[in-house]
Short mmCIF file of C-alpha atoms in Angstrom, two decimals:
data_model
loop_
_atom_site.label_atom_id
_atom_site.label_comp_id
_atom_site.label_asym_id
_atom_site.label_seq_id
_atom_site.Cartn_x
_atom_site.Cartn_y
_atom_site.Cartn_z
CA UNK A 24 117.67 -102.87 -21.12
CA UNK A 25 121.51 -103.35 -21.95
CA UNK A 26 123.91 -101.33 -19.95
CA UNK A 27 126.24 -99.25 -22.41
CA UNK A 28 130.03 -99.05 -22.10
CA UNK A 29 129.85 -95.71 -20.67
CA UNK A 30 127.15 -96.43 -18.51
CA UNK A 31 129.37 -99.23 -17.20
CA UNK A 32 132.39 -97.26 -16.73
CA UNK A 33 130.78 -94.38 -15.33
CA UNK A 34 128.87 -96.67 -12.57
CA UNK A 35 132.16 -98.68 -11.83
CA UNK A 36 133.84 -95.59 -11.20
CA UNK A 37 130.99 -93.70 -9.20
CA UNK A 38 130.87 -96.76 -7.11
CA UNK A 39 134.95 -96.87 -6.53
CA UNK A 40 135.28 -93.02 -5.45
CA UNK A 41 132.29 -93.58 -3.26
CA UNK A 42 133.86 -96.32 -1.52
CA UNK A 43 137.18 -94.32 -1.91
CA UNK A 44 135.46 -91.02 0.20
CA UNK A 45 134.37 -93.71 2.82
CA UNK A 46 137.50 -94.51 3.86
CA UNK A 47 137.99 -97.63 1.27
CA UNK A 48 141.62 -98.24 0.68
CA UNK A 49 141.64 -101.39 -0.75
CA UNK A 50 141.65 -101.32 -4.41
CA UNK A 51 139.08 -104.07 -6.60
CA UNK A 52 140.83 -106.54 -8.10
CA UNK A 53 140.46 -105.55 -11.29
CA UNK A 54 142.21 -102.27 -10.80
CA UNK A 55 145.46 -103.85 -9.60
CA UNK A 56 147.34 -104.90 -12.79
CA UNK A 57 146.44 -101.49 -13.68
CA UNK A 58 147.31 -100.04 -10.78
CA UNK A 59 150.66 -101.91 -10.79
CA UNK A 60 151.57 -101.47 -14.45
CA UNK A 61 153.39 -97.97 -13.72
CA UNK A 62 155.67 -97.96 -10.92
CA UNK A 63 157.38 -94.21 -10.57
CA UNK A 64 159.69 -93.28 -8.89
CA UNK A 65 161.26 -89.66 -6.64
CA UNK A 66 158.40 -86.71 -8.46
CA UNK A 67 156.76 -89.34 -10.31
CA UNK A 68 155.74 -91.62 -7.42
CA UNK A 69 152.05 -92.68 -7.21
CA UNK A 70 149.60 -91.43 -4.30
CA UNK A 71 146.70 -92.84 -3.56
CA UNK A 72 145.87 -90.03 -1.14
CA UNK A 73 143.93 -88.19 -3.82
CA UNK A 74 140.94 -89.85 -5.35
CA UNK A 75 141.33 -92.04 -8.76
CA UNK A 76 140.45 -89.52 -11.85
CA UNK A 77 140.12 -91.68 -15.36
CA UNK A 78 138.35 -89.13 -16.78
CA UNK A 79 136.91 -85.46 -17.46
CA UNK A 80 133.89 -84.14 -18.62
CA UNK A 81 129.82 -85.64 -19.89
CA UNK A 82 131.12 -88.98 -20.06
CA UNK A 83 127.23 -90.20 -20.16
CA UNK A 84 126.16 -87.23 -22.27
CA UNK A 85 124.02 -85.86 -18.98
CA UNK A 86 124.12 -82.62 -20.42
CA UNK A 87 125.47 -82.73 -24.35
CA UNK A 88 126.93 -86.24 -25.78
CA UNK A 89 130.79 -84.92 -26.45
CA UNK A 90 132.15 -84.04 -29.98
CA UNK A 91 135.78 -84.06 -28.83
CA UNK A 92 137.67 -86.82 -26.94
CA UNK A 93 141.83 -86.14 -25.35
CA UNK A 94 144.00 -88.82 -24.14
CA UNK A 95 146.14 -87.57 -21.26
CA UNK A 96 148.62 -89.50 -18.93
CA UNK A 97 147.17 -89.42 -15.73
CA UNK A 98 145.33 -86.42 -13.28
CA UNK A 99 148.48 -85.03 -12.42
CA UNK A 100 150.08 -83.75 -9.52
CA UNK A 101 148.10 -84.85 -5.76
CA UNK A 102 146.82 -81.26 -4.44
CA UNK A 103 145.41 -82.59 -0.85
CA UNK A 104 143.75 -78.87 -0.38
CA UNK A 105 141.35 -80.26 -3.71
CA UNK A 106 141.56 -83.94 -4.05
CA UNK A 107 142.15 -85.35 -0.22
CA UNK A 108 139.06 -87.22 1.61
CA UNK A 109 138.47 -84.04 3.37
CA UNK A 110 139.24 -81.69 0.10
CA UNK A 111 137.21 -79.16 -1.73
CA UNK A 112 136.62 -81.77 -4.59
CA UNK A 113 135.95 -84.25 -2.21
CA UNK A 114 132.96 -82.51 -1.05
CA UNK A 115 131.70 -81.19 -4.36
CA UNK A 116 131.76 -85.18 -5.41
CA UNK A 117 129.03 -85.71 -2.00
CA UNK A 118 127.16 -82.54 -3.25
CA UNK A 119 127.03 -83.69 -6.62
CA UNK A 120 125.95 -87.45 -5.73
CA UNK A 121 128.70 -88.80 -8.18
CA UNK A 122 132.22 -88.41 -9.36
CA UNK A 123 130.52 -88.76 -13.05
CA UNK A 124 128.16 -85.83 -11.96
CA UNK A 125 131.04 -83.91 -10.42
CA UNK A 126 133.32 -84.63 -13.99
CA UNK A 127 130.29 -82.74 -15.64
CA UNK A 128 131.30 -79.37 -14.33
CA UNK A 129 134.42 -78.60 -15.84
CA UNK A 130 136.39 -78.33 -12.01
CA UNK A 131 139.48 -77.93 -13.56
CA UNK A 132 138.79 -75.21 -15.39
CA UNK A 133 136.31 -73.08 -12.63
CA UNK A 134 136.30 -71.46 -9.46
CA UNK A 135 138.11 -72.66 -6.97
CA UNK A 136 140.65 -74.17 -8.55
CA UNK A 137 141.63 -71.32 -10.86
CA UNK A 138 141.51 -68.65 -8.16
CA UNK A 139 144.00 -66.49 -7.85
CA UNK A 140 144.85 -67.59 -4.53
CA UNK A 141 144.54 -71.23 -4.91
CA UNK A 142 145.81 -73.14 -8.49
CA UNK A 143 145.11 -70.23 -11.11
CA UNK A 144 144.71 -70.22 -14.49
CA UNK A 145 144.70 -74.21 -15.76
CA UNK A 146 146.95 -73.91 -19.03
CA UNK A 147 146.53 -77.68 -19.45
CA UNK A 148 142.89 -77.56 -19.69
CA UNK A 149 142.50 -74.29 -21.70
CA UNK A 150 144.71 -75.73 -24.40
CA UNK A 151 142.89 -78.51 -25.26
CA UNK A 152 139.55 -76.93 -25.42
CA UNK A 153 141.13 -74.17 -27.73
CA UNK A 154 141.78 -77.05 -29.71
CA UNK A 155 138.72 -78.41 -29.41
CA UNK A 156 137.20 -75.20 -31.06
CA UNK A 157 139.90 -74.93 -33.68
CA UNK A 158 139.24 -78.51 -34.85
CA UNK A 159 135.49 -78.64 -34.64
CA UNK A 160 135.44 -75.55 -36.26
CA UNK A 161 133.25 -73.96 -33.85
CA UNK A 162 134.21 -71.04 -31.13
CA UNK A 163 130.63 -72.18 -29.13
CA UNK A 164 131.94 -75.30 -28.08
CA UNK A 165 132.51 -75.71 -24.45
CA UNK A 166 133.79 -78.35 -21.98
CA UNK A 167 130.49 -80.02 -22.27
CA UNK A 168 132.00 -81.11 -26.13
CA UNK A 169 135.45 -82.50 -24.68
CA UNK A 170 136.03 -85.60 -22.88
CA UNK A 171 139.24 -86.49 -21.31
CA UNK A 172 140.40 -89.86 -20.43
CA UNK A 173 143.58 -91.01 -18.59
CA UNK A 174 145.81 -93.65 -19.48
CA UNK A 175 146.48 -94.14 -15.60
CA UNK A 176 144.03 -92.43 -13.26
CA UNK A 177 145.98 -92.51 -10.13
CA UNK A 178 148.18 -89.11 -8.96
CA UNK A 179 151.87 -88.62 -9.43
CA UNK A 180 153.60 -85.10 -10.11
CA UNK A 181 155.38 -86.46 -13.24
CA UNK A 182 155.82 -89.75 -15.43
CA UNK A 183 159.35 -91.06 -14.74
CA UNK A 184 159.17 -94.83 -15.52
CA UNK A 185 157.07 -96.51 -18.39
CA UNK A 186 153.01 -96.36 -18.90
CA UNK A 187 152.55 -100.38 -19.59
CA UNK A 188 149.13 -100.71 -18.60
CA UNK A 189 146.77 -104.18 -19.35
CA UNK A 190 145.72 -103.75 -22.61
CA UNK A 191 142.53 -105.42 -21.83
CA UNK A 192 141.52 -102.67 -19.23
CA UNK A 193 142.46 -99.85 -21.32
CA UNK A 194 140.04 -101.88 -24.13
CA UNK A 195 137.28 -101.75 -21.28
CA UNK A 196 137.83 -98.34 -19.48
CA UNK A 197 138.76 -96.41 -22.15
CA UNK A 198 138.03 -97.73 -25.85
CA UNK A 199 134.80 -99.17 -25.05
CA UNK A 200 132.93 -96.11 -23.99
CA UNK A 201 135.40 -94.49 -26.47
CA UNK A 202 133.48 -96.65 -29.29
CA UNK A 203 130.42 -95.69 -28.20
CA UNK A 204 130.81 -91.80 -28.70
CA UNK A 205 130.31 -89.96 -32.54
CA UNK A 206 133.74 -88.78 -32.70
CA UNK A 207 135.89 -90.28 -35.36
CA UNK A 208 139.74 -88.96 -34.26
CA UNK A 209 140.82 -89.27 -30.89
CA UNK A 210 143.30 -87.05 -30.11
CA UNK A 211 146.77 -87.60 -27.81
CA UNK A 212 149.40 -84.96 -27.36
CA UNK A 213 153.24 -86.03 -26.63
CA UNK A 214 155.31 -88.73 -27.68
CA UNK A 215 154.85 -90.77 -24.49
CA UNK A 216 151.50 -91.53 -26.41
CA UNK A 217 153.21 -92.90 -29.15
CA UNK A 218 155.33 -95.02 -27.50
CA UNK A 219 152.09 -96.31 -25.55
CA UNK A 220 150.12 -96.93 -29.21
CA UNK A 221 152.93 -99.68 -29.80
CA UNK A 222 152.48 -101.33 -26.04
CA UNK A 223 149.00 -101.35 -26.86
CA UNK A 224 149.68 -103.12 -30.13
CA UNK A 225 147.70 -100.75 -32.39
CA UNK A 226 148.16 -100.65 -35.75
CA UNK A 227 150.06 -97.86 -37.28
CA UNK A 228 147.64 -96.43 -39.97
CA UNK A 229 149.77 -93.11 -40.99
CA UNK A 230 152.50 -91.06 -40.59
CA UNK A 231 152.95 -87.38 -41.41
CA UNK A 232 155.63 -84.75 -40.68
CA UNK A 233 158.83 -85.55 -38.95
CA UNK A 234 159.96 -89.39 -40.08
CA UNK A 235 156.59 -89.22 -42.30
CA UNK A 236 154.80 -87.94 -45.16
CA UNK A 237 155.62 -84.10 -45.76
CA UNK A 238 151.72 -82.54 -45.19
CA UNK A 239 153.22 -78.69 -44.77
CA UNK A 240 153.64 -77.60 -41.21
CA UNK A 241 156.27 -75.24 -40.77
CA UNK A 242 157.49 -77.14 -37.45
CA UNK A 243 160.41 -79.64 -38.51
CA UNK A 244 159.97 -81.63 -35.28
CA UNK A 245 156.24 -81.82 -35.61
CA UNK A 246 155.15 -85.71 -35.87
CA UNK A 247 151.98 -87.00 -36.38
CA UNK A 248 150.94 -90.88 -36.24
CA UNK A 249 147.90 -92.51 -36.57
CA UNK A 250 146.88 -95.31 -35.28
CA UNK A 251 143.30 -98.11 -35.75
CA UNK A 252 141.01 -98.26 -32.68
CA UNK A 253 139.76 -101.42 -31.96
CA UNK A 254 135.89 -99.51 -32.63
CA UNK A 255 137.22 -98.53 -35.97
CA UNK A 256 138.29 -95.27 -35.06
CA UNK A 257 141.81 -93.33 -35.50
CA UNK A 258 143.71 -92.28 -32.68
CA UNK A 259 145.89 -89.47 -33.87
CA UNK A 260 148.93 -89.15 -31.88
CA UNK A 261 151.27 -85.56 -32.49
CA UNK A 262 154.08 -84.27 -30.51
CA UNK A 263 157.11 -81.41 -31.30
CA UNK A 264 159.80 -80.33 -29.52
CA UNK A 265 159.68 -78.51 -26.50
CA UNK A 266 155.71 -79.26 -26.07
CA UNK A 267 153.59 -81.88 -25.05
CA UNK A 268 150.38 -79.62 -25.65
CA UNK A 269 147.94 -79.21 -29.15
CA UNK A 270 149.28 -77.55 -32.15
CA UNK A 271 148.83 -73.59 -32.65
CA UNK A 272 145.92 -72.63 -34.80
CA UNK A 273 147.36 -72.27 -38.15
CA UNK A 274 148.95 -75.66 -37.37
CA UNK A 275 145.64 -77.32 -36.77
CA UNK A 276 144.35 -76.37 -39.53
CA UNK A 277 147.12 -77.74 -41.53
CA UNK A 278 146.34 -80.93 -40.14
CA UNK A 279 142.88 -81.04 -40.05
CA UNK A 280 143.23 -80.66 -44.26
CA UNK A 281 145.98 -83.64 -43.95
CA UNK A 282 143.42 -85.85 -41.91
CA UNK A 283 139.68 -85.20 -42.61
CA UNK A 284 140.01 -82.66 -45.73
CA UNK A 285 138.37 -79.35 -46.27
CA UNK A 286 135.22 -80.36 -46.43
CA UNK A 287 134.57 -83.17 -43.54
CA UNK A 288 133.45 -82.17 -40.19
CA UNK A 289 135.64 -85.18 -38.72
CA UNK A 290 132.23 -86.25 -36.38
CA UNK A 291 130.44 -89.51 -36.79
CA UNK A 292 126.67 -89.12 -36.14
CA UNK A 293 126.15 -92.45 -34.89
CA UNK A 294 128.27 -94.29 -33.04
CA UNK A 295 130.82 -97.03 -34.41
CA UNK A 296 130.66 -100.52 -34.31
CA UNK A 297 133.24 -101.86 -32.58
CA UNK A 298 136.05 -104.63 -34.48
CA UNK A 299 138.39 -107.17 -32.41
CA UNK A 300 140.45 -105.86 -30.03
CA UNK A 301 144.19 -106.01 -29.72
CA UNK A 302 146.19 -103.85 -27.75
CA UNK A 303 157.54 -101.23 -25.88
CA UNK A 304 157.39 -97.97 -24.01
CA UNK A 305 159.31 -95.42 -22.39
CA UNK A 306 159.58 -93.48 -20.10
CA UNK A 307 157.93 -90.01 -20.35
CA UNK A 308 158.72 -87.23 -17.86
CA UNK A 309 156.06 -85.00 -18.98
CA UNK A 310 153.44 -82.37 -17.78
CA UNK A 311 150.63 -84.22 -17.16
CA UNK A 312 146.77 -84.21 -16.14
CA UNK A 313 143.96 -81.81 -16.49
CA UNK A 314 145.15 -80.56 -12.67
CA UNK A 315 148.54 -79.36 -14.66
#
């Protein structure tokens, strides 16, 4: 039987935090360009004292195959209390039997972590499944319908240098299983995700709002771009001033007319074939992670 994308990616990364809990400090080979392609610096210096986190939620469709998929920067912030060898997460990873079992359970977004006493309410998080409701035009849906993936899964408290990573990891890591999903949009909030479309060499497909086509939000600095996946998908990219987080409800539904029209759900049933695959920046200090 052929091993999917996701599968792939889900086993690669299972295997790494594994390896990572044992006391594994040596990274594969094939995560060190990636690993080396972002070099921060004072708050936005890497750790690797935390586990890796490229993504959040069913990646394999365990429970529900996702209907929404989020591009963030990276997890965010190192909390050792959660994400150290001998953390909370840590040991809900060994209970679980997998980090893509663990990613199932929405830990971002649950008890412990949003206790009172311990990180509280995750505003990150919360926002983009609001979203996620508002665009799929359905209050039901849960985190088992959003899927996050990071452009750089290692921890740093902010992004103060440029994202440049291999283009032909983020093809594997990220579009790959991407492609492989029913979800025609892929959504990325902030500019820095703009400015990472070009490294990546994607083509510019659209342009609305601010420096674009007029398509009637009330926010002058609100910018939307568009960009061709290598599956065949769009990646929409939007950012505004003073916010790196998803547009306000009345706002998303402004766009979701512009984009997929009144009448279109904006999901693929089947998944997309993918196409070829080709993939300047700057740098972004902005919140990041679904640990924001």
């Amino acid at each position: 039987m052929t091993t999917s994308a996701r599968q792939r990616v889900a086993a690669f990364w299972d295997a790494h935090v594994e390896s990572w809990l044992s006391g594994e400090d040596e990274l594969p080979k094939c995560l060190q360009p990636w690993f080396d392609s972002y070099v921060g610096v004072g708050h936005g210096e890497v750790t690797r004292d935390g586990f890796p986190e490229p993504y959040h939620g069913d990646l394999l469709g365990l429970e529900h195959t996702p209907r929404m998929v989020v591009l963030g920067l990276n997890p965010g912030e190192f909390r050792p209390r959660f994400q150290a060898r001998d953390g909370i997460f840590a040991e809900e990873i060994k209970e679980h039997g997998s980090y893509s079992r663990w990613a199932t359970t929405c830990p971002y977004n649950r008890p412990p972590w949003t206790l009172p006493q311990e990180m509280g309410k995750n505003r990150y998080y919360q926002a983009r499944l609001a979203f996620t409701r508002r665009w799929l035009q359905d209050p039901s849906a849960d985190h088992r319908d959003l899927l996050i993936f990071e452009c750089y899964p290692w921890h740093s408290k902010a992004i103060t240098a440029p994202l440049r990573p291999p283009p032909e990891v983020i093809d594997e890591f990220v579009w790959q299983p991407i492609a492989e999903l029913p979800v025609w949009d892929v959504f990325a909030f902030g500019r820095p995700w703009n400015d990472l479309a070009r490294a990546l060499k994607l083509p510019l497909t659209g342009a609305l709002g601010s420096g674009g086509t007029d398509y009637g939000s009330k926010v002058p600095s609100r910018a939307v771009r568009t960009y061709a996946l290598p599956s065949g998908q769009r990646l929409v990219v939007e950012w505004h001033t003073g916010s790196a987080g998803p547009p306000s409800a009345k706002e998303t539904a402004l766009l979701r007319k512009a984009l997929v029209g009144a009448g279109s759900d904006g999901i693929r049933t089947t998944p997309i074939p993918r196409a070829g695959v080709s993939v300047d920046s700057s740098p972004a200090p902005t919140p990041i992670g679904p640990s924001s």
